[in-house]
Coordinates of N, CA and C in Angstrom, one line a residue:
X30 N -8.9 2.1 -27.7 CA -8.5 2.8 -28.9 C -8.6 4.3 -29.2
X31 N -7.9 5.2 -29.7 CA -7.9 6.2 -30.1 C -8.6 6.3 -31.1
X32 N -9.5 7.3 -31.6 CA -9.9 7.5 -32.8 C -9.0 7.6 -34.2
X33 N -7.5 8.2 -33.6 CA -6.6 8.6 -34.6 C -6.0 7.2 -35.1
X34 N -6.6 6.4 -34.2 CA -5.6 4.5 -34.7 C -6.5 3.7 -35.7
X35 N -8.0 4.3 -35.6 CA -8.6 3.4 -35.5 C -8.9 3.4 -37.3
X36 N -9.4 2.4 -37.9 CA -9.7 2.4 -39.0 C -11.2 2.7 -39.8
X37 N -11.9 1.5 -38.7 CA -13.0 1.9 -38.5 C -13.8 1.9 -37.3
X38 N -14.8 3.0 -37.2 CA -15.3 3.3 -36.1 C -17.0 3.5 -35.9
X39 N -17.5 3.2 -34.7 CA -18.8 3.8 -34.6 C -19.2 3.8 -33.5
X40 N -19.7 5.7 -33.8 CA -20.0 6.6 -32.2 C -21.5 6.3 -32.1
X41 N -21.8 5.4 -31.0 CA -22.9 5.6 -30.6 C -24.3 5.4 -32.0
X42 N -23.9 4.5 -32.5 CA -24.8 4.5 -33.7 C -26.3 3.6 -33.0
X43 N -27.4 4.3 -33.8 CA -28.8 3.3 -33.7 C -29.3 3.4 -35.3
X44 N -29.8 2.0 -35.6 CA -30.5 2.1 -36.8 C -31.7 1.8 -36.5
X45 N -32.7 2.9 -36.7 CA -34.3 1.9 -37.1 C -34.6 1.7 -38.2
X46 N -35.8 0.8 -38.4 CA -36.5 0.7 -39.6 C -38.1 0.7 -39.8
X47 N -38.6 1.5 -40.8 CA -39.7 1.2 -40.4 C -40.7 3.0 -40.1
X48 N -41.9 3.2 -39.9 CA -42.4 4.4 -39.5 C -43.3 3.8 -38.7
X49 N -43.4 5.0 -37.7 CA -44.2 5.1 -36.5 C -44.8 4.0 -36.0
X50 N -45.7 3.0 -35.4 CA -46.0 2.2 -34.7 C -45.1 1.0 -35.5
X51 N -45.0 0.9 -36.0 CA -44.0 -0.2 -36.8 C -42.5 -0.2 -37.0
X52 N -42.0 0.8 -36.4 CA -40.6 1.1 -36.5 C -39.5 -0.2 -35.5
X53 N -38.7 -0.3 -36.0 CA -37.8 -1.9 -35.6 C -36.6 -1.1 -35.2
X54 N -36.1 -1.3 -33.8 CA -34.6 -0.5 -33.8 C -33.9 -2.1 -33.8
X55 N -33.0 -1.8 -35.2 CA -32.1 -3.3 -35.4 C -30.7 -2.7 -34.2
X56 N -30.3 -2.3 -34.2 CA -29.3 -1.5 -33.1 C -29.0 -0.6 -32.4
X57 N -28.5 -0.5 -31.3 CA -28.9 0.7 -30.4 C -27.4 0.9 -30.0
X58 N -27.1 2.2 -30.1 CA -26.1 2.9 -29.2 C -24.8 2.1 -29.2
X59 N -24.3 1.4 -30.5 CA -23.0 1.0 -30.5 C -22.2 1.7 -30.9
X60 N -20.7 1.5 -30.1 CA -19.7 2.2 -30.1 C -18.4 1.3 -30.4
X61 N -17.6 1.5 -31.4 CA -17.1 0.2 -31.2 C -16.0 0.7 -32.6
X62 N -14.6 0.3 -32.5 CA -13.2 0.6 -33.3 C -12.8 -0.2 -33.7
X63 N -12.4 -0.7 -34.9 CA -11.2 -1.6 -35.4 C -10.1 -1.0 -36.1
X64 N -8.8 -1.0 -35.1 CA -7.7 -0.7 -35.7 C -6.6 -0.7 -37.2
X65 N -6.0 -0.5 -37.1 CA -5.3 -0.8 -38.4 C -4.9 -1.5 -38.4
X66 N -4.8 -3.1 -39.4 CA -4.2 -4.4 -39.3 C -4.9 -4.9 -38.5
X67 N -5.8 -4.6 -37.8 CA -7.0 -5.6 -36.7 C -7.6 -6.6 -37.5
X68 N -8.2 -7.9 -37.0 CA -9.0 -8.6 -37.1 C -10.3 -8.3 -35.9
X69 N -11.4 -7.9 -36.3 CA -12.4 -8.2 -35.1 C -13.7 -9.0 -35.6
X70 N -13.9 -9.9 -34.8 CA -14.9 -10.5 -35.1 C -16.0 -10.3 -34.2
X71 N -17.7 -10.2 -35.0 CA -18.8 -10.2 -34.5 C -19.8 -11.2 -34.5
X72 N -20.0 -11.4 -32.9 CA -21.0 -12.5 -33.0 C -22.6 -12.4 -32.2
X73 N -23.3 -12.8 -32.0 CA -24.6 -12.8 -31.5 C -25.4 -13.6 -32.4
X74 N -26.7 -13.6 -31.2 CA -27.8 -14.4 -31.9 C -28.5 -13.5 -33.6
X75 N -29.3 -14.2 -34.1 CA -29.7 -14.1 -35.3 C -30.7 -13.0 -35.3
X76 N -30.4 -12.1 -36.1 CA -31.5 -10.8 -36.5 C -31.1 -9.8 -34.9
X77 N -30.0 -9.9 -34.7 CA -29.3 -9.2 -33.5 C -28.8 -7.3 -34.3
X78 N -28.9 -7.3 -35.6 CA -28.1 -6.1 -36.0 C -26.5 -6.5 -36.9
X79 N -25.9 -7.5 -36.7 CA -24.4 -7.9 -37.0 C -24.7 -7.1 -38.7
X80 N -25.6 -7.8 -39.6 CA -25.4 -7.4 -40.6 C -25.9 -5.7 -41.2
X81 N -26.7 -5.4 -40.2 CA -27.1 -3.8 -40.3 C -25.6 -2.7 -40.2
X82 N -24.8 -3.6 -38.9 CA -23.6 -2.8 -38.9 C -22.5 -2.7 -40.1
X83 N -22.5 -3.7 -40.4 CA -21.8 -3.7 -41.9 C -22.4 -3.2 -43.0
X84 N -23.4 -2.8 -43.3 CA -24.3 -1.9 -43.9 C -24.0 -0.6 -44.3
X85 N -24.0 -0.2 -42.7 CA -23.6 1.4 -42.4 C -22.4 1.3 -42.7
X86 N -21.2 0.7 -42.0 CA -20.0 0.8 -42.6 C -19.9 1.0 -43.9
X87 N -20.5 0.5 -44.6 CA -20.5 0.4 -46.5 C -21.2 2.0 -46.8
X88 N -21.6 2.1 -46.1 CA -22.6 3.3 -46.4 C -24.1 2.7 -47.6
X89 N -24.2 1.6 -47.3 CA -25.5 1.6 -48.0 C -26.9 1.9 -47.2
X90 N -26.8 2.3 -45.8 CA -27.8 3.3 -45.0 C -27.4 4.0 -44.1
X91 N -27.6 5.2 -44.1 CA -27.2 5.7 -42.9 C -28.0 5.3 -41.4
X92 N -27.2 5.5 -40.2 CA -27.5 5.3 -38.8 C -28.5 6.4 -38.5
X93 N -29.6 6.0 -38.0 CA -30.8 7.0 -37.7 C -30.4 7.9 -36.8
X94 N -29.0 7.3 -35.7 CA -28.4 8.3 -34.8 C -27.1 7.9 -34.8
X95 N -26.1 8.7 -34.6 CA -24.7 8.5 -34.3 C -24.1 8.4 -35.5
X96 N -22.7 7.7 -35.7 CA -21.9 8.2 -36.5 C -21.1 7.0 -37.1
X97 N -20.6 6.9 -38.5 CA -19.6 5.7 -38.4 C -18.7 6.4 -39.4
X98 N -17.3 6.3 -39.0 CA -16.1 6.8 -39.6 C -15.5 5.4 -40.5
X99 N -14.6 5.5 -41.5 CA -13.7 4.6 -42.4 C -12.4 5.8 -42.3
X100 N -11.2 5.3 -42.0 CA -10.3 6.3 -41.9 C -10.3 7.8 -41.6
X101 N -11.2 7.9 -40.5 CA -11.5 9.0 -39.6 C -12.5 10.2 -40.8
X102 N -12.4 9.5 -41.7 CA -13.8 10.5 -42.4 C -15.2 9.4 -42.5
X103 N -16.2 10.8 -42.3 CA -17.5 10.0 -42.0 C -18.4 9.6 -43.1
X104 N -18.6 8.4 -43.0 CA -19.4 7.6 -43.9 C -20.7 8.5 -44.0
X105 N -21.3 8.9 -45.0 CA -22.1 9.6 -45.6 C -22.9 8.7 -46.8
X106 N -22.1 8.1 -47.6 CA -22.5 7.1 -48.7 C -21.6 6.0 -49.0
X107 N -22.1 5.7 -50.0 CA -21.3 4.4 -50.5 C -19.7 4.7 -50.8
X108 N -18.9 3.8 -50.4 CA -17.4 4.7 -50.6 C -16.7 3.6 -51.2
X109 N -15.4 3.9 -51.3 CA -14.2 3.2 -52.1 C -13.7 2.4 -50.8
X110 N -13.5 3.3 -49.6 CA -12.8 2.4 -48.7 C -12.8 1.0 -48.2
X111 N -14.0 0.7 -48.7 CA -14.2 -0.6 -48.0 C -15.0 -1.6 -48.8
X112 N -14.6 -3.3 -48.8 CA -15.2 -3.9 -49.8 C -16.0 -5.0 -49.2
X113 N -17.1 -5.7 -49.6 CA -17.7 -6.3 -48.8 C -17.3 -7.9 -49.7
X114 N -17.1 -8.8 -48.8 CA -17.3 -10.3 -48.9 C -18.2 -10.9 -48.4
X115 N -19.4 -11.6 -49.2 CA -20.7 -12.1 -48.5 C -20.6 -13.7 -48.5
X116 N -21.5 -14.3 -48.0 CA -21.7 -15.9 -48.1 C -21.8 -16.1 -49.4
X117 N -22.3 -15.7 -50.2 CA -22.2 -16.4 -52.0 C -21.3 -15.2 -52.4
X118 N -20.8 -15.8 -53.5 CA -19.6 -15.7 -53.8 C -19.9 -14.3 -55.3
X119 N -20.9 -14.6 -55.8 CA -21.9 -13.5 -56.3 C -21.3 -13.1 -57.8
X120 N -20.4 -14.1 -58.1 CA -19.4 -14.2 -59.4 C -20.5 -13.7 -60.7
X121 N -20.1 -12.9 -62.0 CA -21.0 -12.9 -62.7 C -20.6 -14.3 -63.5
X122 N -21.4 -14.8 -64.0 CA -21.6 -16.0 -64.8 C -20.7 -16.0 -66.0
X123 N -21.3 -14.9 -66.6 CA -21.0 -14.6 -68.5 C -19.7 -13.8 -68.2
X124 N -18.9 -14.0 -67.6 CA -17.2 -13.3 -67.2 C -16.4 -14.6 -66.6
X125 N -15.0 -14.3 -67.2 CA -13.9 -15.3 -66.4 C -13.7 -14.9 -65.2
X126 N -12.6 -15.9 -64.6 CA -12.6 -15.6 -63.4 C -11.5 -14.4 -63.1
X127 N -10.9 -14.0 -64.2 CA -9.9 -13.1 -64.3 C -10.8 -11.8 -64.4
X128 N -11.9 -11.7 -65.4 CA -12.7 -10.5 -65.9 C -13.6 -10.2 -64.5
X129 N -14.2 -11.4 -63.3 CA -14.8 -10.9 -62.1 C -14.0 -10.0 -61.3
X130 N -12.4 -10.9 -61.2 CA -11.5 -10.4 -60.1 C -11.2 -8.8 -60.4
X131 N -11.2 -8.7 -61.7 CA -11.1 -6.9 -62.3 C -12.1 -6.4 -62.4
X132 N -13.4 -6.7 -62.0 CA -14.5 -6.0 -62.2 C -14.5 -4.7 -61.5
X133 N -14.4 -5.0 -59.9 CA -14.5 -3.3 -59.3 C -13.6 -2.4 -59.9
X134 N -11.9 -2.8 -60.5 CA -11.3 -2.1 -60.9 C -11.7 -1.4 -62.3
X135 N -12.3 -1.9 -62.5 CA -12.9 -1.6 -64.3 C -14.2 -0.6 -63.9
X136 N -14.9 -0.7 -62.8 CA -15.6 0.1 -62.7 C -15.3 1.3 -61.7
X137 N -14.4 1.3 -61.3 CA -13.3 2.8 -60.6 C -12.5 3.0 -62.0
X138 N -12.6 2.9 -62.8 CA -12.0 3.3 -64.0 C -10.4 2.9 -64.1
X139 N -10.2 1.5 -63.5 CA -8.5 1.7 -63.9 C -8.1 0.9 -65.3
X140 N -7.3 1.6 -65.7 CA -7.0 0.9 -67.2 C -6.9 -1.1 -67.1
X141 N -7.0 -1.4 -68.4 CA -7.1 -2.4 -68.3 C -5.5 -3.1 -68.3
X142 N -4.3 -2.3 -68.7 CA -2.9 -2.3 -68.6 C -2.4 -3.1 -67.1
X143 N -3.4 -2.0 -66.4 CA -3.0 -1.9 -64.8 C -3.9 -3.0 -63.7
X144 N -5.4 -3.3 -65.0 CA -6.2 -4.6 -63.7 C -5.7 -5.9 -64.2
X145 N -4.7 -5.9 -65.2 CA -4.6 -7.4 -65.8 C -3.4 -8.4 -64.6
X146 N -2.6 -7.5 -64.8 CA -1.1 -8.1 -63.6 C -1.8 -7.8 -61.8
X147 N -2.3 -7.2 -62.2 CA -3.1 -6.8 -60.4 C -4.0 -8.1 -60.1
X148 N -5.1 -8.6 -60.9 CA -5.5 -9.8 -60.6 C -5.0 -10.8 -61.4
X149 N -4.2 -10.8 -62.1 CA -3.2 -12.0 -61.8 C -2.5 -12.3 -60.7
X150 N -1.9 -11.5 -60.2 CA -1.1 -11.6 -58.7 C -1.7 -12.1 -57.7
X151 N -3.0 -11.4 -57.6 CA -4.4 -11.9 -56.6 C -4.5 -13.4 -56.7
X152 N -5.0 -13.8 -58.2 CA -5.4 -15.2 -58.8 C -4.0 -16.2 -58.1
X153 N -2.7 -15.7 -58.4 CA -2.0 -16.5 -57.9 C -1.8 -16.6 -56.3
X154 N -1.9 -15.9 -55.9 CA -2.2 -15.6 -54.1 C -3.0 -16.5 -53.6
X155 N -4.1 -16.5 -54.6 CA -5.5 -17.7 -54.0 C -5.5 -19.0 -54.6
X156 N -4.3 -19.5 -55.3 CA -4.0 -20.9 -55.8 C -5.0 -20.6 -56.8
X157 N -5.3 -19.7 -57.7 CA -6.4 -19.6 -58.9 C -5.5 -18.9 -60.2
X158 N -4.3 -19.3 -60.6 CA -3.8 -18.5 -61.3 C -4.0 -19.8 -62.9
X159 N -4.4 -21.4 -62.8 CA -4.9 -21.6 -64.0 C -5.7 -21.8 -64.1
X160 N -6.5 -20.9 -63.2 CA -8.2 -20.7 -63.4 C -8.8 -19.4 -63.9
X161 N -7.5 -18.5 -64.8 CA -8.0 -17.3 -64.7 C -8.9 -16.9 -66.0
X162 N -9.3 -18.0 -66.7 CA -10.1 -18.4 -67.9 C -10.8 -18.8 -68.5
X163 N -11.1 -19.7 -66.8 CA -12.4 -20.6 -66.9 C -13.6 -19.5 -66.5
X164 N -14.9 -20.1 -66.1 CA -16.0 -19.5 -65.7 C -16.7 -19.9 -64.3
X165 N -17.6 -19.0 -63.7 CA -17.6 -19.7 -61.8 C -18.1 -21.0 -62.1
X166 N -19.0 -21.3 -62.9 CA -19.8 -22.9 -63.3 C -18.6 -23.3 -63.3
X167 N -17.3 -23.4 -63.8 CA -16.7 -24.8 -63.8 C -15.6 -24.9 -62.6
X168 N -15.9 -24.3 -61.5 CA -15.8 -23.9 -60.2 C -16.2 -24.6 -59.3
X169 N -15.1 -24.8 -58.4 CA -15.6 -25.8 -57.1 C -16.2 -24.7 -56.3
X170 N -17.0 -24.8 -55.1 CA -17.7 -23.4 -54.0 C -16.4 -22.7 -53.9
X171 N -15.3 -23.7 -52.8 CA -14.3 -23.5 -52.4 C -13.3 -22.5 -53.4
X172 N -13.4 -22.5 -54.5 CA -12.6 -21.7 -55.6 C -13.6 -20.6 -56.0
X173 N -14.6 -20.8 -56.2 CA -15.7 -19.5 -56.4 C -15.2 -18.8 -54.8
X174 N -14.8 -18.8 -54.0 CA -14.7 -18.0 -52.6 C -13.8 -17.3 -52.6
X175 N -12.7 -18.0 -52.8 CA -11.3 -17.8 -53.4 C -11.0 -16.5 -54.3
X176 N -11.9 -16.6 -55.3 CA -11.8 -16.1 -56.3 C -12.6 -14.3 -55.9
X177 N -13.6 -14.7 -55.2 CA -14.3 -13.7 -54.5 C -13.4 -12.7 -53.4
X178 N -12.6 -13.6 -52.6 CA -12.0 -12.8 -52.1 C -10.8 -12.2 -52.6
X179 N -10.3 -12.3 -53.9 CA -8.9 -11.8 -54.8 C -10.3 -10.4 -55.0
X180 N -11.5 -10.8 -55.7 CA -12.0 -9.6 -55.8 C -12.4 -8.7 -55.2
X181 N -12.4 -9.0 -54.1 CA -12.3 -8.0 -53.0 C -11.3 -7.0 -52.7
X182 N -10.4 -7.9 -52.6 CA -8.9 -7.4 -52.3 C -8.4 -6.5 -53.6
X183 N -8.9 -6.9 -54.6 CA -8.2 -6.1 -55.7 C -8.8 -4.7 -56.0
X184 N -10.0 -3.9 -55.4 CA -9.6 -2.7 -55.3 C -9.0 -1.5 -54.1
X185 N -8.2 -3.0 -53.1 CA -7.0 -2.6 -52.4 C -8.1 -1.4 -51.3
X186 N -9.2 -2.0 -50.5 CA -9.6 -1.5 -49.5 C -8.9 -1.2 -48.2
X187 N -9.5 -0.2 -47.7 CA -8.9 0.4 -46.2 C -9.3 -0.6 -45.3
X188 N -10.9 -1.6 -45.3 CA -11.4 -2.3 -44.6 C -12.1 -3.6 -45.5
X189 N -12.2 -4.5 -45.0 CA -13.1 -5.4 -45.8 C -13.7 -5.5 -44.7
X190 N -15.2 -5.9 -45.3 CA -16.0 -6.3 -44.3 C -16.8 -7.6 -44.7
X191 N -16.8 -8.8 -43.8 CA -16.7 -10.1 -43.9 C -18.3 -10.7 -43.1
X192 N -18.9 -10.9 -44.0 CA -20.0 -11.3 -43.5 C -20.5 -12.9 -43.8
X193 N -20.1 -13.4 -43.2 CA -20.3 -15.1 -42.9 C -19.6 -15.5 -44.4
X194 N -18.7 -15.2 -44.8 CA -18.1 -15.8 -46.0 C -17.8 -17.3 -46.3
X195 N -17.5 -17.8 -45.5 CA -17.6 -19.4 -45.2 C -18.7 -20.2 -44.8
X196 N -19.5 -19.7 -44.7 CA -20.4 -20.4 -43.8 C -21.4 -21.6 -44.9
X197 N -21.4 -21.5 -46.1 CA -22.1 -22.4 -47.1 C -20.7 -23.4 -47.2
X198 N -19.5 -23.4 -47.0 CA -18.5 -24.6 -47.5 C -18.7 -25.9 -46.4
X199 N -18.3 -26.8 -46.9 CA -17.8 -28.1 -46.0 C -16.5 -27.6 -45.2
X200 N -16.4 -28.4 -43.9 CA -15.7 -28.1 -42.7 C -14.3 -28.1 -43.1
X201 N -13.8 -29.2 -44.1 CA -12.7 -29.3 -44.6 C -12.5 -28.2 -45.5
X202 N -12.9 -27.3 -46.8 CA -12.6 -26.4 -47.4 C -12.7 -25.2 -46.4
X203 N -13.7 -25.1 -45.6 CA -13.7 -24.0 -44.9 C -12.1 -23.7 -43.9
X204 N -11.9 -24.9 -43.8 CA -10.1 -24.5 -42.8 C -9.5 -23.9 -43.8
X205 N -9.7 -24.5 -44.8 CA -8.1 -24.5 -46.1 C -8.6 -22.8 -46.3
X206 N -9.3 -22.1 -46.5 CA -9.4 -21.2 -46.9 C -9.6 -20.1 -45.4
X207 N -10.1 -20.2 -44.5 CA -9.4 -19.5 -42.9 C -8.3 -18.9 -43.2
X208 N -7.3 -20.5 -43.4 CA -5.7 -20.3 -43.5 C -6.0 -19.3 -44.5
X209 N -6.2 -19.4 -45.8 CA -6.0 -18.6 -46.9 C -5.5 -16.9 -46.7
X210 N -7.2 -16.7 -46.1 CA -7.7 -15.2 -45.4 C -6.6 -14.9 -44.5
X211 N -6.5 -15.6 -43.4 CA -5.6 -15.0 -42.5 C -4.1 -14.8 -42.7
X212 N -3.7 -15.6 -43.6 CA -2.0 -15.6 -44.4 C -2.3 -13.8 -45.0
X213 N -3.5 -14.2 -46.2 CA -3.7 -12.7 -46.8 C -4.0 -11.4 -45.8
X214 N -5.0 -11.5 -44.9 CA -4.5 -10.0 -44.4 C -3.3 -10.0 -43.1
X215 N -2.6 -11.2 -43.1 CA -1.4 -10.6 -42.5 C -0.4 -9.8 -43.8
X216 N -0.5 -10.5 -44.6 CA 0.5 -9.7 -45.8 C 0.1 -8.8 -46.3
X217 N -0.8 -8.5 -46.3 CA -1.7 -7.4 -46.5 C -2.2 -6.1 -45.9
X218 N -1.4 -6.4 -44.8 CA -1.8 -5.4 -43.2 C -3.2 -4.8 -43.7
X219 N -4.6 -5.7 -43.9 CA -5.8 -5.4 -44.1 C -6.6 -5.4 -42.7
X220 N -7.3 -4.3 -42.7 CA -8.1 -4.3 -41.5 C -9.5 -5.4 -41.9
X221 N -9.7 -6.1 -40.8 CA -11.1 -6.8 -41.6 C -12.1 -6.9 -40.1
X222 N -13.2 -6.5 -40.6 CA -14.9 -6.5 -39.5 C -15.7 -8.0 -40.0
X223 N -15.7 -8.9 -39.4 CA -15.7 -10.3 -39.5 C -17.1 -11.0 -38.7
X224 N -18.4 -11.1 -39.7 CA -19.3 -11.7 -39.2 C -19.5 -12.9 -39.0
X225 N -19.6 -13.8 -37.9 CA -19.4 -15.2 -37.9 C -20.7 -15.9 -36.9
X226 N -21.7 -17.2 -37.7 CA -22.1 -17.7 -36.2 C -20.8 -18.7 -35.6
X227 N -19.8 -19.2 -36.6 CA -18.7 -20.1 -36.0 C -17.5 -19.4 -34.9
X228 N -18.0 -20.1 -33.4 CA -17.2 -19.5 -32.3 C -15.6 -19.8 -32.8
X229 N -15.6 -21.3 -33.5 CA -14.3 -21.5 -33.4 C -13.4 -20.6 -34.4
X230 N -14.4 -20.6 -35.4 CA -13.8 -19.3 -36.2 C -13.5 -18.2 -35.8
X231 N -14.5 -17.5 -35.1 CA -14.3 -16.3 -34.4 C -12.9 -16.1 -33.6
X232 N -12.4 -17.2 -33.0 CA -11.2 -17.1 -31.9 C -10.3 -17.2 -32.9
X233 N -10.4 -18.2 -33.8 CA -9.0 -18.3 -34.9 C -8.5 -17.8 -35.5
X234 N -9.5 -16.5 -36.0 CA -9.0 -15.5 -37.1 C -9.2 -14.3 -36.6
X235 N -9.3 -14.5 -35.1 CA -9.7 -12.7 -34.9 C -8.6 -12.1 -33.4
X236 N -8.6 -11.3 -33.7 CA -7.7 -10.4 -32.5 C -8.4 -10.0 -31.4
X237 N -9.5 -9.8 -31.7 CA -10.9 -9.5 -30.5 C -12.0 -10.1 -31.3
X238 N -13.0 -10.8 -30.3 CA -14.3 -10.9 -30.2 C -15.3 -10.1 -29.8
X239 N -16.6 -9.8 -30.4 CA -17.6 -8.8 -30.0 C -18.6 -9.3 -29.9
X240 N -19.4 -9.2 -28.9 CA -20.5 -10.4 -28.0 C -21.6 -9.4 -28.8
X241 N -22.6 -9.4 -29.1 CA -23.9 -8.5 -29.0 C -25.2 -9.1 -28.3
X242 N -25.9 -8.2 -27.9 CA -27.5 -8.8 -27.3 C -28.2 -8.9 -28.6
X243 N -29.5 -9.6 -28.0 CA -30.5 -9.7 -28.8 C -31.2 -8.1 -29.6
X244 N -31.9 -8.2 -30.4 CA -31.8 -7.0 -31.2 C -33.1 -6.3 -29.8
X245 N -32.9 -5.0 -30.1 CA -32.0 -4.2 -30.3 C -30.0 -4.7 -29.8
X246 N -29.9 -4.5 -31.1 CA -28.3 -4.9 -30.8 C -27.7 -4.1 -30.3
X247 N -26.7 -4.5 -28.8 CA -25.7 -3.9 -28.2 C -24.5 -4.7 -28.0
X248 N -23.5 -4.0 -27.8 CA -22.1 -4.8 -27.8 C -22.2 -5.1 -26.3
X249 N -22.3 -6.2 -25.9 CA -22.4 -6.4 -24.3 C -21.2 -7.3 -23.7
X250 N -19.7 -7.6 -24.6 CA -18.9 -7.8 -24.3 C -17.8 -7.5 -25.5
X251 N -16.6 -8.0 -24.5 CA -15.4 -7.8 -25.9 C -14.2 -9.2 -25.3
X252 N -13.9 -9.9 -26.0 CA -13.1 -10.7 -25.5 C -11.8 -10.3 -26.7
X253 N -10.6 -10.2 -25.8 CA -9.3 -10.3 -26.3 C -8.8 -11.8 -26.5
X254 N -8.2 -12.0 -27.6 CA -7.7 -13.5 -27.9 C -6.5 -13.2 -28.0
X255 N -6.0 -13.9 -26.9 CA -4.6 -13.8 -26.5 C -3.8 -15.4 -27.3
X256 N -4.4 -15.9 -27.9 CA -3.5 -17.2 -28.5 C -2.4 -16.8 -29.8
X257 N -1.4 -17.1 -29.8 CA -0.3 -16.8 -31.0 C -1.0 -16.9 -32.1
X258 N 0.0 -16.7 -33.5 CA -0.6 -16.8 -34.6 C -1.6 -16.4 -35.1
X259 N -2.2 -15.4 -35.1 CA -3.3 -15.1 -35.6 C -3.0 -15.3 -37.1
X260 N -2.2 -15.6 -38.0 CA -2.2 -16.0 -39.4 C -2.1 -17.3 -39.5
X261 N -2.0 -18.3 -38.4 CA -2.0 -19.6 -38.3 C -3.4 -20.0 -38.0
X262 N -4.8 -20.0 -38.3 CA -5.7 -20.5 -37.5 C -5.6 -21.9 -37.4
X263 N -5.2 -22.8 -38.3 CA -5.2 -24.0 -37.5 C -4.0 -24.8 -36.6
X264 N -2.9 -23.8 -36.7 CA -2.1 -24.0 -35.4 C -3.2 -23.4 -34.0
X265 N -3.8 -22.5 -34.3 CA -4.4 -22.3 -32.7 C -5.9 -22.6 -32.4
X266 N -6.3 -23.7 -33.9 CA -7.4 -25.1 -33.5 C -6.4 -25.7 -32.4
X267 N -4.9 -25.8 -32.4 CA -4.4 -27.0 -31.4 C -4.1 -26.7 -30.4
X268 N -4.2 -25.4 -30.2 CA -4.2 -24.6 -28.6 C -5.1 -24.7 -27.6
X269 N -4.4 -25.2 -26.3 CA -5.8 -26.1 -25.3 C -6.5 -25.0 -24.8
X270 N -6.1 -23.6 -25.0 CA -6.8 -22.6 -24.7 C -7.9 -22.3 -25.6
X271 N -8.1 -23.0 -26.5 CA -9.2 -22.3 -27.4 C -10.2 -23.0 -27.3
X272 N -10.4 -24.5 -26.1 CA -11.9 -24.3 -25.6 C -12.4 -23.6 -24.7
X273 N -11.3 -22.8 -24.0 CA -11.9 -22.0 -23.1 C -12.4 -20.8 -23.7
X274 N -12.0 -20.4 -24.6 CA -12.3 -19.3 -25.4 C -13.7 -19.5 -26.1
X275 N -13.9 -20.4 -26.5 CA -15.0 -21.1 -27.2 C -16.2 -21.4 -26.0
X276 N -16.2 -21.9 -24.7 CA -17.0 -22.2 -23.5 C -17.3 -20.5 -23.2
X277 N -16.7 -19.8 -23.2 CA -16.8 -18.2 -22.6 C -17.8 -17.7 -23.6
X278 N -17.8 -18.1 -24.7 CA -18.4 -17.4 -25.8 C -19.7 -17.9 -26.0
X279 N -19.6 -19.4 -25.7 CA -21.0 -20.0 -25.5 C -21.9 -19.9 -24.7
X280 N -21.2 -19.2 -23.5 CA -21.9 -19.6 -21.9 C -22.5 -17.8 -22.2
X281 N -21.7 -16.7 -22.6 CA -22.2 -15.5 -23.3 C -23.5 -15.1 -24.1
X282 N -23.5 -16.1 -24.9 CA -24.9 -16.4 -25.9 C -25.9 -17.1 -25.3
X283 N -25.2 -18.0 -24.1 CA -26.5 -18.7 -23.6 C -27.6 -17.8 -22.9
X284 N -26.4 -16.9 -22.1 CA -27.1 -15.6 -21.3 C -27.9 -14.7 -22.4
X285 N -27.4 -14.6 -23.4 CA -27.9 -13.4 -24.5 C -29.6 -14.2 -25.2
X286 N -29.6 -15.5 -25.2 CA -30.6 -16.3 -25.6 C -31.8 -16.5 -24.5
X287 N -31.5 -16.8 -23.3 CA -32.3 -16.4 -22.0 C -32.7 -15.5 -22.1
X288 N -32.5 -14.0 -22.4 CA -33.2 -13.0 -22.3 C -34.7 -12.9 -22.7
X289 N -35.3 -12.5 -21.8 CA -36.9 -12.3 -22.5 C -36.8 -10.7 -22.8

């Protein structure tokens, strides 16, 4: 993929933490690109630097070496072109669900007259229109994650950074939210960089899956997903080839875990 078509790009990114003898290299010489409207999943063993890459993309800290770009602009600090969705919804308990969805827009200085219809449209998309005036403690875990996704989309980011957003949910709720996310990404043509430990989730939601090594994390394999209907992960789960992809990813991770 050329730099001209990439929404998110890492160029030989290395990140070290600590000083002198205590230095730890989290990721090393990582180069990758995520194209416009593409969903790319990142898998690898715990501690291999997956979240480090998301934090660099968000501008939360700089690479020690190399460069990260969003929309062909070098990332030098926190930027409005990306939005994070995490394992925990982190909704503000004293604000209603509508007010939570509006929170990022409010920070950006968007007037209430514009915030409210945008939030209402996103809540309707997330099947939460009748929950707008409720508070987070009144919603189930799945509903809270839907609200968190609406809040993430409200600021209209170029790139969504998703760090295991469904890992705390039960299997049935997770599948429903995967379907909601996939259809939303299709309808909004958003670009997404997705961390997961769930191999089935990685295959059913993605155009490509990248596999990382143990720390220091490097990209060791790229698996294009040639299944139809990326916006219909429940249908992808029924494809016979799904098992082949999962088996290939498991074999790669077995090799990674066996490394000394």
